[in-house]
C-alpha cells in the first residue's frame, strides 16, 4: 500500500472542457488546476487529450497445443516508423455499441479470426497512454482449439484485410523479447500468458 496522502478527483479543478476536434475520434482540451504533492494548487494549465473511445482485446490460447492466435493487419499509426505497418496483434475492437464487453470480444473473434468463442474471461483493464489519451482497454482471454484456425478475415464494410496466424506460445514470447511485436496490448497479453499459462493448462484438464 502506498504511504502518505493520496490524491483523488476532488484534487482536480476542471475550469473548462471543450471539444476542439470531432471526426471519427475526438480531441478534447482541458483547462484545469490540480493539487500538488506539497498541498498547494498548480497554476491553470491547458492539456489536449485524444478520445478514441475504449476497447476490448482478447487473448486466444490453445492449452492443448500450447499455441496462440495472432492477427496481422495494416495499422495507420505505424506508417510513420521504420518498421512495416502490418502488425501482429491479439484480437481487438472498439467498444462502439451498447453491448456487454464480453459479447463484443466474442464478435471480434469471429470477425477477425473466424473463431466462435463460447466463453471469455476477464483479466484486467489498463490505460494505453494516459499522458494524452483517454483510451481504456479491457483484456480478456479464451481457451480454444486452434488446430483448424487460419485464413483471411475481416469485415469488407470496414475495409479490413486480416491474416490469422497460429504460433507456439514460446515463439510469441520470443517475438516479444526480440521486439518484433509492436502492439502494446499484445505485449501485455502475451506477458500475462507467460506468467499464467501453466495454470491455464491445469484448469483446462
Short mmCIF file of C-alpha atoms in Angstrom, two decimals:
data_model
loop_
_atom_site.label_atom_id
_atom_site.label_comp_id
_atom_site.label_asym_id
_atom_site.label_seq_id
_atom_site.Cartn_x
_atom_site.Cartn_y
_atom_site.Cartn_z
CA UNK A 1 0.00 0.00 0.00
CA UNK A 2 1.36 3.43 -0.89
CA UNK A 3 2.01 5.62 2.11
CA UNK A 4 1.15 9.28 2.61
CA UNK A 5 -1.61 11.45 1.19
CA UNK A 6 -3.34 10.00 -1.85
CA UNK A 7 -4.92 12.24 -4.47
CA UNK A 8 -8.40 11.75 -5.92
CA UNK A 9 -10.76 13.57 -8.26
CA UNK A 10 -11.53 16.15 -5.56
CA UNK A 11 -7.97 17.36 -6.08
CA UNK A 12 -8.68 18.42 -9.68
CA UNK A 13 -10.49 21.61 -10.66
CA UNK A 14 -11.59 21.46 -14.31
CA UNK A 15 -12.24 25.08 -15.23
CA UNK A 16 -13.17 24.32 -18.84
CA UNK A 17 -13.58 21.22 -21.01
CA UNK A 18 -14.16 21.62 -24.74
CA UNK A 19 -14.14 19.52 -27.89
CA UNK A 20 -11.60 21.10 -30.25
CA UNK A 21 -11.95 18.48 -32.99
CA UNK A 22 -14.59 15.86 -33.72
CA UNK A 23 -14.30 13.40 -36.59
CA UNK A 24 -14.06 9.63 -36.32
CA UNK A 25 -12.39 10.37 -32.98
CA UNK A 26 -12.38 13.45 -30.73
CA UNK A 27 -9.75 15.81 -29.40
CA UNK A 28 -10.56 17.32 -26.01
CA UNK A 29 -8.97 20.36 -24.37
CA UNK A 30 -8.96 20.74 -20.61
CA UNK A 31 -8.14 23.92 -18.70
CA UNK A 32 -7.54 22.81 -15.15
CA UNK A 33 -5.74 23.12 -11.85
CA UNK A 34 -4.68 20.24 -9.64
CA UNK A 35 -3.36 19.85 -6.12
CA UNK A 36 0.39 19.43 -5.84
CA UNK A 37 2.06 16.94 -3.51
CA UNK A 38 3.08 19.95 -1.40
CA UNK A 39 -0.60 20.59 -0.71
CA UNK A 40 -0.72 23.76 -2.81
CA UNK A 41 -2.56 24.13 -6.12
CA UNK A 42 -0.94 24.27 -9.54
CA UNK A 43 -1.29 27.15 -11.93
CA UNK A 44 -4.05 26.98 -14.53
CA UNK A 45 -2.79 24.68 -17.29
CA UNK A 46 -4.11 23.53 -20.67
CA UNK A 47 -3.92 19.91 -21.82
CA UNK A 48 -5.15 18.33 -25.06
CA UNK A 49 -6.40 14.76 -24.81
CA UNK A 50 -7.25 12.29 -27.57
CA UNK A 51 -10.57 10.47 -27.11
CA UNK A 52 -10.96 7.41 -29.34
CA UNK A 53 -13.29 5.51 -27.00
CA UNK A 54 -12.43 2.32 -25.15
CA UNK A 55 -11.58 -1.13 -26.48
CA UNK A 56 -11.57 -4.83 -25.72
CA UNK A 57 -8.78 -7.22 -26.61
CA UNK A 58 -8.96 -11.00 -26.50
CA UNK A 59 -6.08 -13.41 -26.00
CA UNK A 60 -6.94 -16.66 -27.79
CA UNK A 61 -4.96 -19.55 -26.31
CA UNK A 62 -4.99 -23.27 -27.09
CA UNK A 63 -3.78 -25.03 -23.91
CA UNK A 64 -3.66 -28.48 -25.56
CA UNK A 65 -1.32 -27.46 -28.39
CA UNK A 66 0.22 -24.55 -26.43
CA UNK A 67 -0.45 -22.09 -29.24
CA UNK A 68 -1.79 -18.57 -29.51
CA UNK A 69 -3.77 -16.88 -32.25
CA UNK A 70 -2.40 -13.60 -33.58
CA UNK A 71 -3.91 -11.48 -36.33
CA UNK A 72 -1.98 -9.36 -38.81
CA UNK A 73 -3.29 -6.19 -40.43
CA UNK A 74 -2.10 -2.77 -41.57
CA UNK A 75 -2.17 -0.08 -38.87
CA UNK A 76 -2.21 3.62 -39.77
CA UNK A 77 -0.44 4.56 -36.53
CA UNK A 78 2.64 2.58 -37.57
CA UNK A 79 3.11 4.14 -41.01
CA UNK A 80 5.45 6.89 -39.76
CA UNK A 81 8.06 4.44 -38.47
CA UNK A 82 10.88 2.41 -39.99
CA UNK A 83 9.24 -0.99 -39.48
CA UNK A 84 6.46 -2.46 -41.59
CA UNK A 85 2.99 -1.17 -40.61
CA UNK A 86 1.46 -4.66 -40.76
CA UNK A 87 1.35 -5.52 -37.07
CA UNK A 88 0.84 -8.79 -35.20
CA UNK A 89 -1.83 -8.39 -32.56
CA UNK A 90 -4.32 -10.16 -30.38
CA UNK A 91 -7.94 -9.85 -31.49
CA UNK A 92 -9.30 -6.44 -30.50
CA UNK A 93 -12.04 -3.96 -31.23
CA UNK A 94 -13.55 -0.68 -30.13
CA UNK A 95 -16.45 -0.62 -27.70
CA UNK A 96 -18.64 1.31 -30.12
CA UNK A 97 -22.01 -0.26 -29.44
CA UNK A 98 -24.28 -0.73 -26.44
CA UNK A 99 -23.48 -4.38 -25.75
CA UNK A 100 -21.63 -6.18 -22.95
CA UNK A 101 -17.87 -6.07 -23.40
CA UNK A 102 -17.74 -9.87 -23.31
CA UNK A 103 -20.13 -10.06 -26.26
CA UNK A 104 -18.05 -7.56 -28.24
CA UNK A 105 -14.92 -9.64 -27.58
CA UNK A 106 -16.68 -12.76 -28.92
CA UNK A 107 -17.89 -10.89 -32.01
CA UNK A 108 -14.38 -9.62 -32.72
CA UNK A 109 -13.02 -13.18 -32.51
CA UNK A 110 -15.47 -14.21 -35.21
CA UNK A 111 -14.94 -11.14 -37.41
CA UNK A 112 -11.14 -11.02 -37.20
CA UNK A 113 -10.21 -14.70 -36.88
CA UNK A 114 -13.26 -16.78 -37.83
CA UNK A 115 -13.37 -18.30 -34.34
CA UNK A 116 -16.57 -18.98 -32.41
CA UNK A 117 -15.81 -18.44 -28.74
CA UNK A 118 -18.30 -19.71 -26.17
CA UNK A 119 -16.76 -18.17 -23.05
CA UNK A 120 -14.35 -15.33 -22.32
CA UNK A 121 -12.67 -14.49 -19.02
CA UNK A 122 -11.81 -11.00 -17.79
CA UNK A 123 -8.17 -10.43 -16.84
CA UNK A 124 -7.80 -6.70 -16.11
CA UNK A 125 -8.01 -3.30 -17.78
CA UNK A 126 -5.39 -0.65 -18.41
CA UNK A 127 -4.80 2.78 -19.95
CA UNK A 128 -2.73 2.72 -23.13
CA UNK A 129 -1.23 6.23 -22.98
CA UNK A 130 -2.72 8.23 -20.13
CA UNK A 131 -0.49 11.24 -20.77
CA UNK A 132 -2.55 12.21 -23.82
CA UNK A 133 -5.31 9.64 -24.41
CA UNK A 134 -8.48 8.54 -22.62
CA UNK A 135 -8.37 5.02 -24.06
CA UNK A 136 -9.06 2.20 -21.59
CA UNK A 137 -8.53 -1.37 -22.79
CA UNK A 138 -10.30 -4.36 -21.25
CA UNK A 139 -8.26 -7.54 -21.61
CA UNK A 140 -9.91 -10.98 -21.80
CA UNK A 141 -8.75 -14.49 -22.60
CA UNK A 142 -10.50 -17.51 -24.11
CA UNK A 143 -9.38 -21.13 -24.27
CA UNK A 144 -9.86 -22.58 -27.76
CA UNK A 145 -8.90 -25.40 -30.09
CA UNK A 146 -6.66 -23.70 -32.65
CA UNK A 147 -5.86 -26.83 -34.68
CA UNK A 148 -8.05 -25.74 -37.61
CA UNK A 149 -7.70 -21.98 -37.26
CA UNK A 150 -6.29 -19.88 -40.10
CA UNK A 151 -7.19 -17.86 -43.16
CA UNK A 152 -8.00 -14.30 -44.18
CA UNK A 153 -10.81 -12.48 -42.39
CA UNK A 154 -12.14 -9.00 -41.61
CA UNK A 155 -15.25 -7.01 -42.45
CA UNK A 156 -15.30 -5.67 -46.04
CA UNK A 157 -17.58 -2.86 -44.86
CA UNK A 158 -14.74 -1.68 -42.58
CA UNK A 159 -12.06 -2.28 -45.26
CA UNK A 160 -10.39 -4.91 -43.08
CA UNK A 161 -7.91 -7.40 -44.52
CA UNK A 162 -6.74 -9.61 -41.65
CA UNK A 163 -4.46 -12.63 -41.80
CA UNK A 164 -4.65 -15.15 -38.96
CA UNK A 165 -1.52 -16.79 -37.54
CA UNK A 166 -1.30 -19.68 -35.08
CA UNK A 167 2.09 -19.83 -33.37
CA UNK A 168 3.54 -21.61 -30.37
CA UNK A 169 3.44 -19.61 -27.16
CA UNK A 170 7.23 -19.81 -26.93
CA UNK A 171 7.62 -18.29 -30.40
CA UNK A 172 5.21 -15.49 -29.45
CA UNK A 173 7.16 -14.85 -26.25
CA UNK A 174 10.40 -14.77 -28.24
CA UNK A 175 8.91 -12.25 -30.66
CA UNK A 176 8.10 -10.03 -27.67
CA UNK A 177 11.66 -10.33 -26.37
CA UNK A 178 13.11 -9.59 -29.83
CA UNK A 179 10.90 -6.53 -30.32
CA UNK A 180 9.04 -7.97 -33.30
CA UNK A 181 5.65 -7.31 -31.72
CA UNK A 182 4.94 -3.57 -31.52
CA UNK A 183 1.33 -3.58 -30.26
CA UNK A 184 1.29 -2.65 -26.56
CA UNK A 185 -1.92 -4.53 -25.77
CA UNK A 186 -0.49 -7.63 -27.45
CA UNK A 187 2.74 -7.39 -25.47
CA UNK A 188 0.74 -7.04 -22.24
CA UNK A 189 -1.50 -10.00 -23.14
CA UNK A 190 1.44 -12.26 -24.00
CA UNK A 191 3.36 -11.29 -20.88
CA UNK A 192 0.29 -12.18 -18.83
CA UNK A 193 0.13 -15.53 -20.63
CA UNK A 194 3.80 -16.19 -19.89
CA UNK A 195 3.03 -15.77 -16.18
CA UNK A 196 -0.20 -17.77 -16.19
CA UNK A 197 -0.18 -20.40 -18.93
CA UNK A 198 0.73 -23.31 -16.63
CA UNK A 199 -2.34 -22.57 -14.50
CA UNK A 200 -4.47 -22.34 -17.64
CA UNK A 201 -3.24 -25.76 -18.74
CA UNK A 202 -4.06 -27.27 -15.33
CA UNK A 203 -7.51 -25.70 -15.20
CA UNK A 204 -8.34 -26.95 -18.70
CA UNK A 205 -7.80 -30.61 -17.77
#
